[in-house]
Amino acid sequence: MWPYPKIVAHRGGGTLAPENTIAGLRAGLAYGFRAVEFDVMLSRDGIGMVMHDPDFGRTVAGQGSVPETDAIALAGMDAGSWFGPQFAGEPVPFFTQFIDYCKQQRIWMNVEIKPADGFEAATGDWVAKVTRDSFQAEIAAGDPAAIPLLSSFSFAALAAARDAAPELPRAYLLDKIPADWQQQARELGAVAIHTNQKHLTPELAAQIKAAGYGLFCYTINDPARGREILSWGVDGFCTDRIDLIGPGFA
Ligand code: G3P
Ligand code: MG
């Protein structure tokens, strides 16, 4: 139920590089990671960009937002300086640049569909179509470990992804697992539940695994906590501390 890597670098290279940048992917590789989670949001002109926050001010300077800015302008923004001067000029990546880099380096991708408010269906649809078109050979070959996993907190985004590219696997992201989780997951045709490690219990983990779903947690930065949740039957997790928790962590 979990053909994917167990330990995944969160937002590119965790806290070792500016989040959601190619520099982050490079940092992940330097620590031996060949599995990454990152966030994709649509620009004003409807292009998927690797960004977490809709609003500027944290990882890129200034005012404004991703859904109000064209892709080419976003790609010219500095997403590295906030993290450190050695990363000055590190651009906001196009989703397609992340795909190209990850394919080249054989990095497995957990693509989090991160829609700005009001763009849920459009973002799910776009990400699913572009991912499907980029992984046609891998999908035809049918090796699940070579195919990206799409995930989202947005039910509407995942439903749109399901309708656009039903052949791509989907994971439903839930901060807290609600009572009707299984009904929602079934409706989405999800293969896995991704959940906040803070709210997970051994009972819930057992329930999700017994129902046949993959179970993945975000975000674990403490090795002891990592061992604990793995002992509950959790299949994998993402980490910011790629320096403390390596790809072979057990
Ligand atoms: O995909 C798991 C995790 O990334 C969800 O939270 O805010 O880091 O995107 P966030
Ligand atoms: Mg994310």
Tab-separated table of C-alpha atoms and ligand atoms in Angstrom:
chain	number	residue	atom	x	y	z
A	1	MET	CA	0.000	0.000	0.000
A	2	TRP	CA	3.060	2.263	0.117
A	3	PRO	CA	5.337	1.647	-2.865
A	4	TYR	CA	7.082	4.992	-2.225
A	5	PRO	CA	10.155	5.983	-0.231
A	6	LYS	CA	9.697	5.977	3.540
A	7	ILE	CA	11.493	9.237	4.312
A	8	VAL	CA	10.804	12.292	2.168
A	9	ALA	CA	12.478	15.718	2.198
A	10	HIS	CA	9.872	18.369	3.056
A	11	ARG	CA	9.528	21.441	0.795
A	12	GLY	CA	12.563	20.442	-1.227
A	13	GLY	CA	15.497	20.383	1.150
A	14	GLY	CA	13.791	20.915	4.508
A	15	THR	CA	15.576	23.511	6.612
A	16	LEU	CA	18.932	23.054	4.873
A	17	ALA	CA	18.067	25.343	1.956
A	18	PRO	CA	15.345	27.817	0.975
A	19	GLU	CA	12.082	25.904	0.714
A	20	ASN	CA	10.583	24.994	-2.651
A	21	THR	CA	13.677	25.820	-4.709
A	22	ILE	CA	16.037	23.847	-6.920
A	23	ALA	CA	18.712	24.610	-4.297
A	24	GLY	CA	16.527	22.626	-1.906
A	25	LEU	CA	16.487	19.646	-4.246
A	26	ARG	CA	20.272	19.905	-4.510
A	27	ALA	CA	20.560	19.923	-0.702
A	28	GLY	CA	18.326	16.851	-0.537
A	29	LEU	CA	20.573	15.042	-3.010
A	30	ALA	CA	23.630	16.010	-0.973
A	31	TYR	CA	22.085	14.191	1.993
A	32	GLY	CA	21.186	11.181	-0.135
A	33	PHE	CA	17.478	11.973	-0.578
A	34	ARG	CA	15.740	10.810	-3.707
A	35	ALA	CA	12.240	11.659	-2.510
A	36	VAL	CA	10.737	15.113	-2.131
A	37	GLU	CA	7.540	16.903	-1.121
A	38	PHE	CA	6.834	20.383	-2.454
A	39	ASP	CA	3.914	22.752	-3.065
A	40	VAL	CA	2.398	23.910	-6.362
A	41	MET	CA	0.195	26.992	-6.834
A	42	LEU	CA	-1.153	28.654	-9.981
A	43	SER	CA	0.078	32.045	-11.150
A	44	ARG	CA	-2.336	34.681	-12.495
A	45	ASP	CA	-1.849	33.313	-16.001
A	46	GLY	CA	-2.569	29.778	-14.837
A	47	ILE	CA	0.927	28.268	-14.658
A	48	GLY	CA	1.958	25.987	-11.788
A	49	MET	CA	4.737	27.494	-9.672
A	50	VAL	CA	6.511	25.906	-6.717
A	51	MET	CA	5.389	28.119	-3.816
A	52	HIS	CA	3.894	27.524	-0.410
A	53	ASP	CA	2.409	30.884	0.589
A	54	PRO	CA	-0.082	32.672	-1.661
A	55	ASP	CA	1.099	36.026	-0.280
A	56	PHE	CA	4.524	37.566	-0.715
A	57	GLY	CA	6.458	38.698	2.334
A	58	ARG	CA	8.000	35.548	3.740
A	59	THR	CA	9.984	33.652	1.077
A	60	VAL	CA	9.879	36.432	-1.494
A	61	ALA	CA	10.078	40.111	-0.609
A	62	GLY	CA	7.395	42.699	-1.219
A	63	GLN	CA	3.653	42.815	-1.416
A	64	GLY	CA	1.298	40.979	-3.706
A	65	SER	CA	0.356	37.381	-4.229
A	66	VAL	CA	0.903	34.387	-6.473
A	67	PRO	CA	-2.626	34.381	-7.980
A	68	GLU	CA	-2.238	38.092	-8.880
A	69	THR	CA	1.179	37.728	-10.539
A	70	ASP	CA	2.158	36.222	-13.895
A	71	ALA	CA	4.464	33.223	-13.945
A	72	ILE	CA	7.316	34.980	-15.690
A	73	ALA	CA	7.344	37.691	-13.015
A	74	LEU	CA	7.249	35.086	-10.235
A	75	ALA	CA	10.140	33.230	-11.857
A	76	GLY	CA	12.170	36.444	-11.687
A	77	MET	CA	11.660	36.873	-7.949
A	78	ASP	CA	14.319	36.060	-5.366
A	79	ALA	CA	13.166	33.107	-3.227
A	80	GLY	CA	16.590	32.537	-1.675
A	81	SER	CA	17.754	35.713	0.082
A	82	TRP	CA	15.329	35.337	2.996
A	83	PHE	CA	17.158	32.130	3.877
A	84	GLY	CA	20.706	33.310	3.467
A	85	PRO	CA	22.861	35.547	1.252
A	86	GLN	CA	24.499	32.526	-0.383
A	87	PHE	CA	21.090	31.735	-1.923
A	88	ALA	CA	20.427	35.249	-3.278
A	89	GLY	CA	18.759	35.116	-6.682
A	90	GLU	CA	17.466	31.568	-6.297
A	91	PRO	CA	14.275	31.795	-8.366
A	92	VAL	CA	10.703	30.698	-7.742
A	93	PRO	CA	10.657	27.515	-9.865
A	94	PHE	CA	8.160	26.548	-12.494
A	95	PHE	CA	6.571	23.188	-11.620
A	96	THR	CA	7.892	21.892	-14.940
A	97	GLN	CA	11.464	22.768	-13.855
A	98	PHE	CA	10.974	20.678	-10.739
A	99	ILE	CA	9.652	17.807	-12.864
A	100	ASP	CA	12.654	18.004	-15.212
A	101	TYR	CA	15.168	18.108	-12.364
A	102	CYS	CA	13.506	15.271	-10.445
A	103	LYS	CA	13.265	13.078	-13.536
A	104	GLN	CA	16.910	13.718	-14.399
A	105	GLN	CA	18.061	12.915	-10.867
A	106	ARG	CA	15.532	10.131	-10.275
A	107	ILE	CA	13.888	11.880	-7.363
A	108	TRP	CA	10.385	10.670	-6.476
A	109	MET	CA	7.871	13.475	-6.068
A	110	ASN	CA	4.995	14.018	-3.678
A	111	VAL	CA	3.337	16.972	-5.379
A	112	GLU	CA	1.204	18.921	-2.948
A	113	ILE	CA	-1.513	20.810	-4.810
A	114	LYS	CA	-1.649	24.076	-2.867
A	115	PRO	CA	-4.410	26.190	-4.393
A	116	ALA	CA	-4.856	29.848	-3.567
A	117	ASP	CA	-8.398	30.522	-2.332
A	118	GLY	CA	-10.903	30.249	-5.152
A	119	PHE	CA	-8.565	28.315	-7.458
A	120	GLU	CA	-9.024	24.839	-5.991
A	121	ALA	CA	-10.435	23.030	-9.022
A	122	ALA	CA	-8.290	24.919	-11.532
A	123	THR	CA	-5.097	24.054	-9.636
A	124	GLY	CA	-5.985	20.379	-9.207
A	125	ASP	CA	-6.888	20.094	-12.876
A	126	TRP	CA	-3.713	21.814	-14.111
A	127	VAL	CA	-1.302	19.935	-11.861
A	128	ALA	CA	-2.868	16.586	-12.718
A	129	LYS	CA	-2.775	17.184	-16.483
A	130	VAL	CA	0.812	18.438	-16.526
A	131	THR	CA	1.978	15.580	-14.294
A	132	ARG	CA	0.202	13.004	-16.423
A	133	ASP	CA	1.644	14.419	-19.641
A	134	SER	CA	5.154	14.419	-18.138
A	135	PHE	CA	4.982	10.836	-16.893
A	136	GLN	CA	3.260	9.071	-19.771
A	137	ALA	CA	5.947	6.422	-20.176
A	138	GLU	CA	6.107	5.697	-16.443
A	139	ILE	CA	2.316	5.460	-16.207
A	140	ALA	CA	2.231	3.093	-19.190
A	141	ALA	CA	4.985	0.973	-17.599
A	142	GLY	CA	2.853	0.753	-14.453
A	143	ASP	CA	5.624	0.953	-11.859
A	144	PRO	CA	3.963	2.888	-9.010
A	145	ALA	CA	7.293	3.870	-7.435
A	146	ALA	CA	8.169	5.826	-10.595
A	147	ILE	CA	4.934	7.830	-10.620
A	148	PRO	CA	4.407	10.984	-8.534
A	149	LEU	CA	1.814	11.060	-5.787
A	150	LEU	CA	-0.532	14.069	-5.812
A	151	SER	CA	-1.783	15.284	-2.453
A	152	SER	CA	-3.889	18.162	-1.178
A	153	PHE	CA	-5.757	19.505	1.814
A	154	SER	CA	-8.377	20.670	-0.696
A	155	PHE	CA	-11.085	18.130	-1.463
A	156	ALA	CA	-12.129	20.169	-4.514
A	157	ALA	CA	-8.564	20.228	-5.862
A	158	LEU	CA	-8.173	16.492	-5.494
A	159	ALA	CA	-11.591	15.855	-7.039
A	160	ALA	CA	-10.529	17.945	-10.042
A	161	ALA	CA	-7.237	16.025	-10.241
A	162	ARG	CA	-9.173	12.757	-10.145
A	163	ASP	CA	-11.427	13.898	-12.981
A	164	ALA	CA	-8.528	15.226	-15.093
A	165	ALA	CA	-6.116	12.292	-14.655
A	166	PRO	CA	-7.736	9.408	-12.802
A	167	GLU	CA	-4.685	7.246	-13.467
A	168	LEU	CA	-2.495	9.337	-11.137
A	169	PRO	CA	-2.455	8.297	-7.467
A	170	ARG	CA	-3.913	10.747	-4.949
A	171	ALA	CA	-3.447	11.234	-1.210
A	172	TYR	CA	-5.838	13.184	0.962
A	173	LEU	CA	-4.117	15.580	3.377
A	174	LEU	CA	-5.882	15.945	6.696
A	175	ASP	CA	-4.647	17.991	9.625
A	176	LYS	CA	-6.918	16.074	12.005
A	177	ILE	CA	-8.565	12.868	10.848
A	178	PRO	CA	-12.347	13.449	10.821
A	179	ALA	CA	-14.870	10.713	11.595
A	180	ASP	CA	-15.918	10.462	7.937
A	181	TRP	CA	-12.360	10.260	6.574
A	182	GLN	CA	-12.949	6.984	4.798
A	183	GLN	CA	-16.036	8.165	2.969
A	184	GLN	CA	-14.129	11.223	1.700
A	185	ALA	CA	-11.083	9.178	0.755
A	186	ARG	CA	-13.263	6.723	-1.128
A	187	GLU	CA	-14.991	9.500	-3.021
A	188	LEU	CA	-11.605	10.880	-4.069
A	189	GLY	CA	-10.282	7.459	-4.990
A	190	ALA	CA	-7.346	8.209	-2.686
A	191	VAL	CA	-4.634	5.607	-2.123
A	192	ALA	CA	-3.260	7.217	1.029
A	193	ILE	CA	-3.968	9.545	3.927
A	194	HIS	CA	-1.367	12.198	4.745
A	195	THR	CA	-1.809	13.623	8.196
A	196	ASN	CA	-0.313	15.843	10.864
A	197	GLN	CA	1.796	13.662	13.140
A	198	LYS	CA	0.753	15.836	16.103
A	199	HIS	CA	-2.819	14.582	16.079
A	200	LEU	CA	-2.282	10.955	15.057
A	201	THR	CA	-2.908	8.170	17.571
A	202	PRO	CA	-1.956	4.496	17.342
A	203	GLU	CA	-5.680	3.651	17.136
A	204	LEU	CA	-6.276	5.939	14.160
A	205	ALA	CA	-3.139	4.661	12.453
A	206	ALA	CA	-4.325	1.079	12.875
A	207	GLN	CA	-7.765	1.975	11.543
A	208	ILE	CA	-6.374	3.616	8.412
A	209	LYS	CA	-3.947	0.762	7.726
A	210	ALA	CA	-6.653	-1.863	8.319
A	211	ALA	CA	-8.817	-0.103	5.731
A	212	GLY	CA	-6.017	-0.619	3.183
A	213	TYR	CA	-4.722	2.931	2.807
A	214	GLY	CA	-1.168	4.177	2.785
A	215	LEU	CA	-0.419	6.400	5.789
A	216	PHE	CA	2.092	9.232	5.700
A	217	CYS	CA	2.820	11.954	8.274
A	218	TYR	CA	4.083	15.517	8.161
A	219	THR	CA	6.422	16.858	9.504
A	220	ILE	CA	8.751	14.929	11.791
A	221	ASN	CA	12.029	16.490	12.838
A	222	ASP	CA	12.779	14.430	15.927
A	223	PRO	CA	14.256	10.964	15.345
A	224	ALA	CA	12.623	9.519	18.497
A	225	ARG	CA	9.203	10.682	17.322
A	226	GLY	CA	9.944	9.232	13.887
A	227	ARG	CA	10.658	5.824	15.375
A	228	GLU	CA	7.519	6.032	17.490
A	229	ILE	CA	5.109	6.722	14.664
A	230	LEU	CA	6.777	4.157	12.402
A	231	SER	CA	6.140	1.626	15.197
A	232	TRP	CA	2.420	2.445	14.833
A	233	GLY	CA	2.464	1.182	11.256
A	234	VAL	CA	2.860	4.585	9.580
A	235	ASP	CA	4.370	3.996	6.125
A	236	GLY	CA	6.458	7.107	5.852
A	237	PHE	CA	6.909	10.763	6.720
A	238	CYS	CA	8.481	13.951	5.540
A	239	THR	CA	11.125	15.835	7.460
A	240	ASP	CA	12.725	19.263	7.522
A	241	ARG	CA	15.794	17.859	9.263
A	242	ILE	CA	17.322	15.963	6.373
A	243	ASP	CA	20.615	16.263	8.258
A	244	LEU	CA	19.246	14.362	11.306
A	245	ILE	CA	16.862	11.910	9.641
A	246	GLY	CA	18.363	10.314	6.556
A	247	PRO	CA	16.707	8.427	3.714
A	248	GLY	CA	17.636	5.111	5.366
A	249	PHE	CA	16.117	6.046	8.729
A	250	ALA	CA	14.433	3.147	10.531
B	1	G3P	O1	2.430	17.680	2.387
B	1	G3P	C1	2.647	17.756	3.734
B	1	G3P	C2	2.943	19.138	4.257
B	1	G3P	O2	3.755	19.824	3.353
B	1	G3P	C3	1.694	19.929	4.511
B	1	G3P	O3	1.913	21.151	5.114
B	1	G3P	O4	2.083	23.602	5.060
B	1	G3P	O5	4.146	22.249	4.815
B	1	G3P	O6	2.484	22.354	2.972
B	1	G3P	P1	2.693	22.391	4.454
B	2	MG	MG	3.468	20.981	1.579
